[in-house]
Structures are given as C-alpha cells and as structure tokens.
Amino acid sequence: QIFLPVGNAKGSFIDTRDIAAVAAKLLSSDDFVNASHDLTGSEALDHTQVAAILSKAAGRTIGYTDIPEDAMRQGLLGAGLPADYTEFLLVILGAFKAGFAERTADGVQRITGKAPISFEQYAQDFKAQWA
C-alpha cells in the first residue's frame, strides 16, 4: 500500500538509470557546458496509476491511499526520522500535491539520445522487488 498526502496530483517519475546516463554524458562531453538541464520521466502519473502499474508487474494488488499530512508526519517521526527531515519531506510532498512535479521535459532525450525509461519498464525491470 502506498500512503502519501498528495491527492490525485501527478508526477513525471524519472528512473535513476536515466539520471546516471545523463550524468555520464555530461561528465564525459563538452557538448552541454554552461547549460541547465531539466530531467523528468516521459509521462506524468498519479499514484493510483503508479499502484496499478506496480500491481501488474508484481502480480499482486498494490493500492494507493491519500492520507492527511499530519498522518504522514506522525508516521515518519514514529519511524525515527528527525523532525527537520520530516518537515523537509512534507514540503516536497506539498509541492508534488500542488502540481509542480507534473510537467515533462526533453532533457533525457536531448542529452542521451534515448527516450526516458517508462514507469512501466521500471516496474517490469524491478518486479521482483515489488512482488
């Protein structure tokens, strides 16, 4: 079960392998010097969609529940996270809920020459971890 205080907001989730590929290219080339780069996944998904994709890959039901921010705070503090880090995470989740993570950009494609890895591909590649 995914428990987050983000409502139906969408995020353009990026695979860490794409981040690594971009970093490798930037560190080994002068093609993108003095430029900023916006890296995102190829599509924006809400957490109900994320849960459905993970469920399909895992072969079991994974759900999503929107929870109040204070429930998240109490859960994080109860798990031993420091209060300042907990509040930092809640700020990030608040930005997600406000829609700041929905936009997609072409940075991965432009820098690596390859489309970003889809969330579906990520789920398939790591299905053993979700099963």
PDB file of C-alpha atoms in Angstrom:
ATOM      1  CA  GLN A   1       0.000   0.000   0.000  1.00  0.00           C
ATOM      2  CA  ILE A   2       1.251   3.465  -0.884  1.00  0.00           C
ATOM      3  CA  PHE A   3       0.325   6.049   1.757  1.00  0.00           C
ATOM      4  CA  LEU A   4       1.045   9.665   0.779  1.00  0.00           C
ATOM      5  CA  PRO A   5      -0.578  13.080   1.273  1.00  0.00           C
ATOM      6  CA  VAL A   6      -0.585  14.004  -2.419  1.00  0.00           C
ATOM      7  CA  GLY A   7      -4.187  13.577  -3.523  1.00  0.00           C
ATOM      8  CA  ASN A   8      -4.565  12.948  -7.244  1.00  0.00           C
ATOM      9  CA  ALA A   9      -1.541  15.007  -8.251  1.00  0.00           C
ATOM     10  CA  LYS A  10       0.673  13.642 -10.984  1.00  0.00           C
ATOM     11  CA  GLY A  11       4.435  13.351 -11.154  1.00  0.00           C
ATOM     12  CA  SER A  12       6.801  12.705 -14.033  1.00  0.00           C
ATOM     13  CA  PHE A  13       8.807   9.995 -12.293  1.00  0.00           C
ATOM     14  CA  ILE A  14      12.354   9.577 -13.611  1.00  0.00           C
ATOM     15  CA  ASP A  15      14.339   6.348 -13.472  1.00  0.00           C
ATOM     16  CA  THR A  16      17.672   6.606 -11.683  1.00  0.00           C
ATOM     17  CA  ARG A  17      19.264   4.829 -14.646  1.00  0.00           C
ATOM     18  CA  ASP A  18      18.298   7.813 -16.799  1.00  0.00           C
ATOM     19  CA  ILE A  19      19.835  10.191 -14.272  1.00  0.00           C
ATOM     20  CA  ALA A  20      23.030   8.119 -14.322  1.00  0.00           C
ATOM     21  CA  ALA A  21      23.112   8.089 -18.134  1.00  0.00           C
ATOM     22  CA  VAL A  22      22.721  11.870 -18.220  1.00  0.00           C
ATOM     23  CA  ALA A  23      25.439  12.324 -15.604  1.00  0.00           C
ATOM     24  CA  ALA A  24      27.802  10.049 -17.540  1.00  0.00           C
ATOM     25  CA  LYS A  25      27.201  12.013 -20.735  1.00  0.00           C
ATOM     26  CA  LEU A  26      27.652  15.375 -19.033  1.00  0.00           C
ATOM     27  CA  LEU A  27      30.864  14.265 -17.328  1.00  0.00           C
ATOM     28  CA  SER A  28      32.366  12.830 -20.498  1.00  0.00           C
ATOM     29  CA  SER A  29      31.436  15.516 -23.016  1.00  0.00           C
ATOM     30  CA  ASP A  30      31.740  19.238 -23.541  1.00  0.00           C
ATOM     31  CA  ASP A  31      28.523  19.299 -25.588  1.00  0.00           C
ATOM     32  CA  PHE A  32      26.379  20.700 -22.780  1.00  0.00           C
ATOM     33  CA  VAL A  33      28.723  23.049 -20.933  1.00  0.00           C
ATOM     34  CA  ASN A  34      27.219  26.086 -19.184  1.00  0.00           C
ATOM     35  CA  ALA A  35      23.660  24.866 -19.619  1.00  0.00           C
ATOM     36  CA  SER A  36      20.946  23.896 -17.199  1.00  0.00           C
ATOM     37  CA  HIS A  37      19.092  20.642 -17.693  1.00  0.00           C
ATOM     38  CA  ASP A  38      15.560  19.704 -16.722  1.00  0.00           C
ATOM     39  CA  LEU A  39      15.275  15.952 -16.231  1.00  0.00           C
ATOM     40  CA  THR A  40      11.916  14.202 -15.946  1.00  0.00           C
ATOM     41  CA  GLY A  41      10.273  10.972 -16.907  1.00  0.00           C
ATOM     42  CA  SER A  42       8.357  10.750 -20.160  1.00  0.00           C
ATOM     43  CA  GLU A  43       4.846  10.932 -18.681  1.00  0.00           C
ATOM     44  CA  ALA A  44       3.052  12.191 -15.603  1.00  0.00           C
ATOM     45  CA  LEU A  45       1.240   9.631 -13.467  1.00  0.00           C
ATOM     46  CA  ASP A  46      -0.834   9.893 -10.320  1.00  0.00           C
ATOM     47  CA  HIS A  47      -0.291   7.410  -7.509  1.00  0.00           C
ATOM     48  CA  THR A  48      -3.386   5.390  -8.401  1.00  0.00           C
ATOM     49  CA  GLN A  49      -1.797   4.814 -11.819  1.00  0.00           C
ATOM     50  CA  VAL A  50       1.568   4.057 -10.184  1.00  0.00           C
ATOM     51  CA  ALA A  51      -0.068   1.490  -7.898  1.00  0.00           C
ATOM     52  CA  ALA A  52      -1.830  -0.153 -10.875  1.00  0.00           C
ATOM     53  CA  ILE A  53       1.406  -0.409 -12.848  1.00  0.00           C
ATOM     54  CA  LEU A  54       3.277  -1.853  -9.871  1.00  0.00           C
ATOM     55  CA  SER A  55       0.400  -4.279  -9.211  1.00  0.00           C
ATOM     56  CA  LYS A  56       0.530  -5.589 -12.762  1.00  0.00           C
ATOM     57  CA  ALA A  57       4.303  -6.085 -12.634  1.00  0.00           C
ATOM     58  CA  ALA A  58       4.266  -7.628  -9.160  1.00  0.00           C
ATOM     59  CA  GLY A  59       1.324  -9.918  -9.764  1.00  0.00           C
ATOM     60  CA  ARG A  60      -0.347  -8.708  -6.588  1.00  0.00           C
ATOM     61  CA  THR A  61      -2.510  -5.779  -5.579  1.00  0.00           C
ATOM     62  CA  ILE A  62      -0.750  -2.613  -4.515  1.00  0.00           C
ATOM     63  CA  GLY A  63      -3.052   0.261  -3.649  1.00  0.00           C
ATOM     64  CA  TYR A  64      -2.759   3.970  -3.028  1.00  0.00           C
ATOM     65  CA  THR A  65      -4.350   5.880  -0.163  1.00  0.00           C
ATOM     66  CA  ASP A  66      -4.267   9.645   0.130  1.00  0.00           C
ATOM     67  CA  ILE A  67      -3.569  10.434   3.777  1.00  0.00           C
ATOM     68  CA  PRO A  68      -3.573  13.682   5.747  1.00  0.00           C
ATOM     69  CA  GLU A  69      -0.251  15.473   6.016  1.00  0.00           C
ATOM     70  CA  ASP A  70      -0.265  15.057   9.783  1.00  0.00           C
ATOM     71  CA  ALA A  71      -0.651  11.273   9.447  1.00  0.00           C
ATOM     72  CA  MET A  72       2.450  11.279   7.237  1.00  0.00           C
ATOM     73  CA  ARG A  73       4.286  13.448   9.761  1.00  0.00           C
ATOM     74  CA  GLN A  74       3.410  11.109  12.632  1.00  0.00           C
ATOM     75  CA  GLY A  75       4.367   8.052  10.584  1.00  0.00           C
ATOM     76  CA  LEU A  76       7.756   9.486   9.641  1.00  0.00           C
ATOM     77  CA  LEU A  77       8.516  10.656  13.174  1.00  0.00           C
ATOM     78  CA  GLY A  78       7.356   7.281  14.510  1.00  0.00           C
ATOM     79  CA  ALA A  79       9.769   5.559  12.137  1.00  0.00           C
ATOM     80  CA  GLY A  80      12.606   7.554  13.697  1.00  0.00           C
ATOM     81  CA  LEU A  81      13.155  10.261  11.103  1.00  0.00           C
ATOM     82  CA  PRO A  82      14.433  13.541  12.534  1.00  0.00           C
ATOM     83  CA  ALA A  83      11.820  16.302  12.786  1.00  0.00           C
ATOM     84  CA  ASP A  84      13.659  18.652  10.406  1.00  0.00           C
ATOM     85  CA  TYR A  85      13.989  15.963   7.730  1.00  0.00           C
ATOM     86  CA  THR A  86      10.339  15.006   8.209  1.00  0.00           C
ATOM     87  CA  GLU A  87       9.285  18.607   7.591  1.00  0.00           C
ATOM     88  CA  PHE A  88      11.552  18.776   4.534  1.00  0.00           C
ATOM     89  CA  LEU A  89       9.855  15.681   3.077  1.00  0.00           C
ATOM     90  CA  LEU A  90       6.449  17.193   3.746  1.00  0.00           C
ATOM     91  CA  VAL A  91       7.451  20.354   1.874  1.00  0.00           C
ATOM     92  CA  ILE A  92       8.481  18.220  -1.115  1.00  0.00           C
ATOM     93  CA  LEU A  93       5.216  16.265  -0.951  1.00  0.00           C
ATOM     94  CA  GLY A  94       3.285  19.525  -0.694  1.00  0.00           C
ATOM     95  CA  ALA A  95       4.959  20.756  -3.878  1.00  0.00           C
ATOM     96  CA  PHE A  96       4.057  17.456  -5.535  1.00  0.00           C
ATOM     97  CA  LYS A  97       0.429  17.827  -4.421  1.00  0.00           C
ATOM     98  CA  ALA A  98       0.385  21.383  -5.787  1.00  0.00           C
ATOM     99  CA  GLY A  99       1.258  20.026  -9.244  1.00  0.00           C
ATOM    100  CA  PHE A 100       4.894  21.083  -9.513  1.00  0.00           C
ATOM    101  CA  ALA A 101       6.044  17.555 -10.469  1.00  0.00           C
ATOM    102  CA  GLU A 102       3.607  17.002 -13.328  1.00  0.00           C
ATOM    103  CA  ARG A 103       5.468  18.710 -16.144  1.00  0.00           C
ATOM    104  CA  THR A 104       7.638  16.667 -18.504  1.00  0.00           C
ATOM    105  CA  ALA A 105      10.758  17.841 -20.294  1.00  0.00           C
ATOM    106  CA  ASP A 106      13.018  16.533 -23.054  1.00  0.00           C
ATOM    107  CA  GLY A 107      16.313  16.685 -21.120  1.00  0.00           C
ATOM    108  CA  VAL A 108      16.985  12.941 -21.006  1.00  0.00           C
ATOM    109  CA  GLN A 109      16.269  12.506 -24.733  1.00  0.00           C
ATOM    110  CA  ARG A 110      18.259  15.596 -25.711  1.00  0.00           C
ATOM    111  CA  ILE A 111      21.343  14.650 -23.702  1.00  0.00           C
ATOM    112  CA  THR A 112      21.449  10.860 -24.068  1.00  0.00           C
ATOM    113  CA  GLY A 113      19.723  10.465 -27.415  1.00  0.00           C
ATOM    114  CA  LYS A 114      17.337   7.960 -25.805  1.00  0.00           C
ATOM    115  CA  ALA A 115      13.803   8.355 -24.550  1.00  0.00           C
ATOM    116  CA  PRO A 116      13.423   8.167 -20.765  1.00  0.00           C
ATOM    117  CA  ILE A 117      12.707   4.734 -19.342  1.00  0.00           C
ATOM    118  CA  SER A 118       8.948   4.448 -18.820  1.00  0.00           C
ATOM    119  CA  PHE A 119       7.494   3.734 -15.415  1.00  0.00           C
ATOM    120  CA  GLU A 120       6.071   0.516 -16.856  1.00  0.00           C
ATOM    121  CA  GLN A 121       9.569  -0.586 -17.903  1.00  0.00           C
ATOM    122  CA  TYR A 122      10.951   0.318 -14.477  1.00  0.00           C
ATOM    123  CA  ALA A 123       8.205  -1.761 -12.824  1.00  0.00           C
ATOM    124  CA  GLN A 124       8.971  -4.737 -15.084  1.00  0.00           C
ATOM    125  CA  ASP A 125      12.726  -4.464 -14.589  1.00  0.00           C
ATOM    126  CA  PHE A 126      12.352  -4.464 -10.801  1.00  0.00           C
ATOM    127  CA  LYS A 127       9.224  -6.590 -10.417  1.00  0.00           C
ATOM    128  CA  ALA A 128      10.980  -8.997  -8.043  1.00  0.00           C
ATOM    129  CA  GLN A 129      11.366  -6.149  -5.571  1.00  0.00           C
ATOM    130  CA  TRP A 130       7.634  -5.359  -5.763  1.00  0.00           C
ATOM    131  CA  ALA A 131       6.388  -8.975  -5.668  1.00  0.00           C
TER     132      ALA A 131
END
